């Protein structure tokens, strides 16, 4: 076990990585879900009463697979109303402290627009601009 103290800048650099890479990873996961996962062909499974085929197609045309459409449309407003009534969003914190996020946004205001190939450069830029001692 290493007995060296943990330096505050370690947490700063870890949070810089989170600021840059969490949105990048989410974008990549969303693309994977849409273009690969929901459009790959599933095989028939023994002793399972599940349809085989392409999940996106099964969802949109359940009648072709022996199923029925049971879903219904829900608006964004309805979701927000339920969230307010149930306090489901209560206590969900941002993964970054507000002062840290503000400092990052001062230099890179929209991490959602960073392309995966640009993420390392964005991290190095942000690391050069942010004073780790100021944030901790």
XYZ file of N, CA and C in Angstrom:
408
model
N 0.851 -1.178 0.000
C 0.000 0.000 0.000
C 0.889 1.231 0.000
N 0.583 2.162 -0.828
C 1.343 3.389 -0.943
C 0.860 4.384 0.107
N 1.778 4.918 0.909
C 1.404 5.841 1.977
C 1.519 7.301 1.575
N 1.723 7.544 0.267
C 1.828 8.931 -0.178
C 0.470 9.611 -0.085
N 0.449 10.878 0.306
C -0.840 11.588 0.381
C -1.421 11.788 -1.017
N -2.738 11.835 -1.083
C -3.404 12.103 -2.352
C -3.388 13.607 -2.570
N -2.890 14.015 -3.704
C -2.776 15.439 -3.993
C -4.101 15.951 -4.557
N -4.521 17.135 -4.144
C -5.793 17.667 -4.648
C -5.869 17.723 -6.170
N -4.731 17.943 -6.853
C -4.794 18.062 -8.305
C -5.188 16.730 -8.953
N -4.957 15.596 -8.258
C -5.415 14.300 -8.769
C -6.923 14.340 -8.989
N -7.663 14.846 -7.999
C -9.113 14.934 -8.109
C -9.511 15.941 -9.183
N -8.743 17.015 -9.277
C -9.015 18.013 -10.308
C -8.876 17.378 -11.690
N -7.801 16.644 -11.926
C -7.581 16.031 -13.237
C -8.618 14.947 -13.519
N -8.996 14.208 -12.490
C -10.041 13.194 -12.658
C -11.358 13.863 -13.053
N -11.682 14.979 -12.417
C -12.913 15.690 -12.747
C -12.850 16.342 -14.130
N -11.659 16.786 -14.534
C -11.509 17.302 -15.896
C -11.793 16.192 -16.908
N -11.282 14.997 -16.610
C -11.569 13.849 -17.480
C -13.067 13.580 -17.542
N -13.730 13.645 -16.402
C -15.176 13.421 -16.366
C -15.906 14.488 -17.177
N -15.510 15.743 -17.028
C -16.164 16.833 -17.754
C -16.076 16.625 -19.260
N -14.920 16.162 -19.722
C -14.712 15.959 -21.159
C -15.315 14.638 -21.626
N -14.992 13.552 -20.933
C -15.272 12.222 -21.480
C -16.662 11.668 -21.186
N -17.333 12.080 -20.122
C -18.681 11.541 -19.878
C -19.630 11.913 -21.023
N -19.671 13.173 -21.483
C -20.526 13.470 -22.642
C -20.093 12.738 -23.918
N -18.786 12.598 -24.115
C -18.285 11.890 -25.304
C -18.720 10.427 -25.264
N -18.547 9.791 -24.112
C -18.965 8.390 -23.974
C -20.465 8.235 -24.164
N -21.253 9.168 -23.619
C -22.703 9.078 -23.770
C -23.107 9.184 -25.234
N -22.466 10.092 -25.968
C -22.752 10.228 -27.397
C -22.437 8.927 -28.139
N -21.300 8.331 -27.819
C -20.906 7.081 -28.473
C -21.867 5.945 -28.127
N -22.310 5.884 -26.873
C -23.278 4.862 -26.474
C -24.618 5.057 -27.183
N -25.039 6.304 -27.333
C -26.290 6.585 -28.037
C -26.209 6.150 -29.500
N -25.081 6.427 -30.139
C -24.885 6.007 -31.539
C -24.883 4.491 -31.632
N -24.185 3.828 -30.723
C -24.132 2.359 -30.724
C -25.533 1.773 -30.558
N -26.292 2.314 -29.615
C -27.648 1.806 -29.361
C -28.504 1.928 -30.610
N -28.445 3.088 -31.258
C -29.294 3.340 -32.419
C -28.839 2.579 -33.658
N -27.554 2.608 -33.930
C -27.083 2.051 -35.195
C -26.713 0.578 -35.130
N -26.372 0.067 -33.956
C -25.931 -1.329 -33.874
C -26.891 -2.160 -33.036
N -27.023 -1.825 -31.770
C -27.731 -2.710 -30.840
C -29.191 -2.940 -31.212
N -29.920 -1.869 -31.463
C -31.342 -2.018 -31.776
C -31.587 -2.511 -33.198
N -30.531 -2.663 -33.984
C -30.686 -3.107 -35.364
C -29.936 -4.401 -35.665
N -29.458 -5.081 -34.638
C -28.814 -6.376 -34.881
C -29.874 -7.474 -34.825
N -29.604 -8.572 -35.459
C -30.552 -9.684 -35.493
C -30.334 -10.583 -34.284
N -31.432 -10.880 -33.574
C -31.350 -11.804 -32.438
C -31.776 -13.192 -32.911
N -31.245 -14.213 -32.262
C -31.575 -15.596 -32.629
C -32.656 -16.149 -31.717
N -33.304 -17.167 -32.211
C -34.292 -17.890 -31.409
C -33.578 -18.537 -30.230
N -34.179 -18.482 -29.045
C -33.590 -19.083 -27.854
C -34.472 -20.222 -27.367
N -33.810 -21.304 -26.997
C -34.552 -22.457 -26.483
C -35.304 -22.071 -25.216
N -36.478 -22.612 -25.079
C -37.301 -22.448 -23.883
C -37.581 -20.986 -23.516
N -37.528 -20.098 -24.495
C -37.854 -18.680 -24.285
C -38.989 -18.307 -25.224
N -39.934 -17.560 -24.719
C -41.041 -17.114 -25.545
C -40.792 -15.688 -26.027
N -39.629 -15.500 -26.617
C -39.252 -14.195 -27.145
C -39.110 -14.288 -28.652
N -39.505 -13.241 -29.357
C -39.339 -13.272 -30.811
C -37.872 -13.118 -31.193
N -37.513 -13.691 -32.329
C -36.179 -13.469 -32.869
C -36.316 -12.512 -34.046
N -35.290 -11.744 -34.292
C -35.310 -10.753 -35.366
C -34.585 -9.497 -34.922
N -34.881 -8.399 -35.582
C -34.242 -7.112 -35.291
C -35.087 -6.373 -34.249
N -34.508 -6.055 -33.066
C -35.294 -5.437 -31.988
C -36.091 -4.203 -32.412
N -35.504 -3.331 -33.191
C -36.205 -2.116 -33.634
C -37.437 -2.488 -34.467
N -37.296 -3.488 -35.323
C -38.415 -3.925 -36.166
C -39.485 -4.620 -35.317
N -39.048 -5.444 -34.379
C -39.993 -6.130 -33.483
C -40.807 -5.109 -32.699
N -40.149 -4.058 -32.222
C -40.838 -3.026 -31.457
C -41.868 -2.290 -32.319
N -41.477 -1.936 -33.541
C -42.361 -1.160 -34.410
C -43.463 -1.988 -35.077
N -43.244 -3.298 -35.237
C -44.217 -4.161 -35.908
C -44.446 -5.433 -35.099
N -44.956 -5.307 -33.868
C -45.093 -6.480 -33.001
C -46.041 -7.539 -33.558
N -47.019 -7.128 -34.345
C -47.975 -8.073 -34.907
C -47.322 -9.106 -35.814
N -46.233 -8.754 -36.454
C -45.521 -9.685 -37.333
C -44.757 -10.744 -36.541
N -44.697 -10.569 -35.234
C -43.944 -11.502 -34.384
C -44.838 -12.147 -33.330
N -46.137 -12.081 -33.536
C -47.067 -12.688 -32.597
C -47.332 -11.848 -31.362
N -46.999 -10.585 -31.419
C -47.213 -9.709 -30.271
C -48.249 -8.651 -30.584
N -48.436 -7.741 -29.673
C -49.336 -6.617 -29.882
C -48.719 -5.341 -29.334
N -49.068 -4.237 -29.942
C -48.528 -2.945 -29.502
C -49.280 -2.508 -28.258
N -48.574 -2.387 -27.159
C -49.203 -2.029 -25.885
C -48.785 -0.650 -25.402
N -47.845 -0.027 -26.071
C -47.338 1.262 -25.614
C -48.257 2.409 -25.994
N -47.978 3.568 -25.424
C -48.718 4.773 -25.772
C -47.774 5.956 -25.661
N -48.106 7.017 -26.356
C -47.252 8.206 -26.426
C -47.330 8.999 -25.116
N -46.165 9.411 -24.629
C -46.076 10.254 -23.429
C -45.289 11.505 -23.807
N -45.828 12.655 -23.440
C -45.155 13.910 -23.776
C -44.080 14.241 -22.737
N -43.199 15.123 -23.113
C -42.158 15.601 -22.201
C -42.786 16.277 -20.984
N -43.871 17.011 -21.206
C -44.562 17.701 -20.112
C -45.123 16.695 -19.103
N -45.677 15.588 -19.603
C -46.209 14.562 -18.707
C -45.082 13.942 -17.869
N -43.943 13.705 -18.490
C -42.798 13.157 -17.753
C -42.345 14.125 -16.663
N -42.277 15.399 -16.999
C -41.862 16.409 -16.028
C -42.852 16.499 -14.867
N -44.150 16.409 -15.180
C -45.171 16.474 -14.141
C -45.037 15.301 -13.168
N -44.854 14.113 -13.706
C -44.685 12.928 -12.858
C -43.408 13.046 -12.031
N -42.330 13.534 -12.640
C -41.069 13.704 -11.913
C -41.247 14.682 -10.757
N -41.981 15.776 -10.996
C -42.236 16.755 -9.931
C -43.084 16.151 -8.810
N -44.131 15.432 -9.182
C -45.036 14.846 -8.183
C -44.354 13.762 -7.349
N -43.462 13.008 -7.970
C -42.846 11.875 -7.274
C -41.509 12.222 -6.626
N -40.997 13.421 -6.885
C -39.672 13.829 -6.391
C -38.575 12.865 -6.834
N -38.777 12.211 -7.977
C -37.802 11.243 -8.460
C -36.452 11.900 -8.771
N -36.476 13.167 -9.114
C -35.232 13.862 -9.425
C -34.617 14.536 -8.207
N -35.313 14.474 -7.089
C -34.821 15.084 -5.848
C -33.543 14.396 -5.403
N -32.528 15.173 -5.132
C -31.289 14.611 -4.606
C -30.348 14.068 -5.665
N -30.698 14.194 -6.938
C -29.762 13.757 -7.967
C -28.780 14.886 -8.207
N -27.563 14.647 -7.826
C -26.537 15.677 -7.926
C -25.762 15.549 -9.222
N -25.242 16.669 -9.650
C -24.308 16.672 -10.763
C -23.051 15.947 -10.286
N -22.361 15.287 -11.173
C -21.142 14.583 -10.788
C -19.970 15.533 -10.575
N -20.159 16.816 -10.872
C -19.125 17.819 -10.636
C -19.668 18.901 -9.711
N -18.788 19.424 -8.885
C -19.194 20.532 -8.013
C -19.479 21.756 -8.881
N -20.452 22.582 -8.480
C -20.832 23.748 -9.301
C -19.665 24.670 -9.631
N -18.787 24.943 -8.669
C -17.657 25.846 -8.929
C -16.717 25.231 -9.965
N -16.538 23.926 -9.909
C -15.681 23.238 -10.874
C -16.309 23.285 -12.266
N -17.606 22.972 -12.344
C -18.289 22.997 -13.647
C -18.234 24.398 -14.258
N -18.468 25.434 -13.455
C -18.430 26.808 -13.974
C -17.054 27.137 -14.547
N -16.012 26.727 -13.839
C -14.645 26.997 -14.316
C -14.387 26.270 -15.635
N -14.827 25.044 -15.739
C -14.656 24.294 -16.989
C -15.449 24.943 -18.122
N -16.681 25.337 -17.831
C -17.531 25.947 -18.852
C -16.999 27.293 -19.319
N -16.226 27.945 -18.457
C -15.613 29.216 -18.847
C -14.639 29.015 -20.006
N -13.988 27.861 -20.043
C -12.979 27.585 -21.076
C -13.517 26.714 -22.209
N -14.369 25.778 -21.873
C -15.005 24.894 -22.870
C -16.492 24.825 -22.551
N -17.290 25.746 -23.099
C -18.683 25.861 -22.682
C -19.588 24.675 -23.030
N -19.289 23.929 -24.072
C -20.218 22.848 -24.444
C -19.465 21.544 -24.702
N -19.248 20.755 -23.663
C -18.538 19.486 -23.849
C -19.327 18.495 -24.702
N -20.641 18.717 -24.861
C -21.449 17.826 -25.696
C -21.064 17.900 -27.167
N -20.401 18.970 -27.561
C -20.039 19.120 -28.974
C -18.646 18.579 -29.279
N -17.966 18.030 -28.300
C -16.615 17.495 -28.518
C -16.714 16.130 -29.186
N -16.022 15.981 -30.303
C -15.974 14.705 -31.016
C -14.980 13.782 -30.314
N -15.197 12.475 -30.379
C -14.275 11.541 -29.719
C -12.810 11.752 -30.107
N -12.554 12.018 -31.368
C -11.167 12.207 -31.825
C -10.548 13.485 -31.253
N -11.376 14.415 -30.794
C -10.886 15.690 -30.253
C -10.805 15.688 -28.730
N -11.274 14.632 -28.083
C -11.393 14.624 -26.626
C -10.051 14.762 -25.915
N -9.038 14.072 -26.379
C -7.721 14.158 -25.722
C -7.167 15.578 -25.804
N -7.313 16.211 -26.967
C -6.839 17.593 -27.111
C -7.657 18.541 -26.234
N -8.951 18.309 -26.150
C -9.806 19.147 -25.300
C -9.385 19.010 -23.838
N -9.086 17.775 -23.425
C -8.629 17.552 -22.044
C -7.313 18.291 -21.786
N -6.364 18.167 -22.694
C -5.071 18.847 -22.504
C -5.252 20.365 -22.459
N -6.129 20.880 -23.326
C -6.400 22.322 -23.316
C -6.985 22.752 -21.973
N -8.000 22.027 -21.529
C -8.657 22.375 -20.275
C -7.682 22.260 -19.100
N -6.865 21.227 -19.123
C -5.873 21.027 -18.057
C -4.889 22.196 -18.007
N -4.554 22.744 -19.165
C -3.608 23.878 -19.196
C -4.269 25.182 -18.748
N -5.599 25.258 -18.832
C -6.295 26.498 -18.512
C -6.780 26.572 -17.065
N -7.052 25.435 -16.452
C -7.645 25.416 -15.117
C -6.557 25.296 -14.049
N -6.671 26.136 -13.036
C -5.737 26.086 -11.912
C -6.311 25.125 -10.871
N -5.680 23.948 -10.687
C -6.225 22.964 -9.755
C -6.282 23.460 -8.310
N -5.395 24.356 -7.935
C -5.390 24.851 -6.544
C -6.582 25.792 -6.286
N -7.078 26.427 -7.346
C -8.201 27.337 -7.194
C -9.491 26.584 -6.864
N -9.580 25.337 -7.330
C -10.816 24.583 -7.223
C -10.907 23.747 -5.963
N -9.841 23.589 -5.229
C -9.882 22.743 -4.022
C -9.224 23.428 -2.865
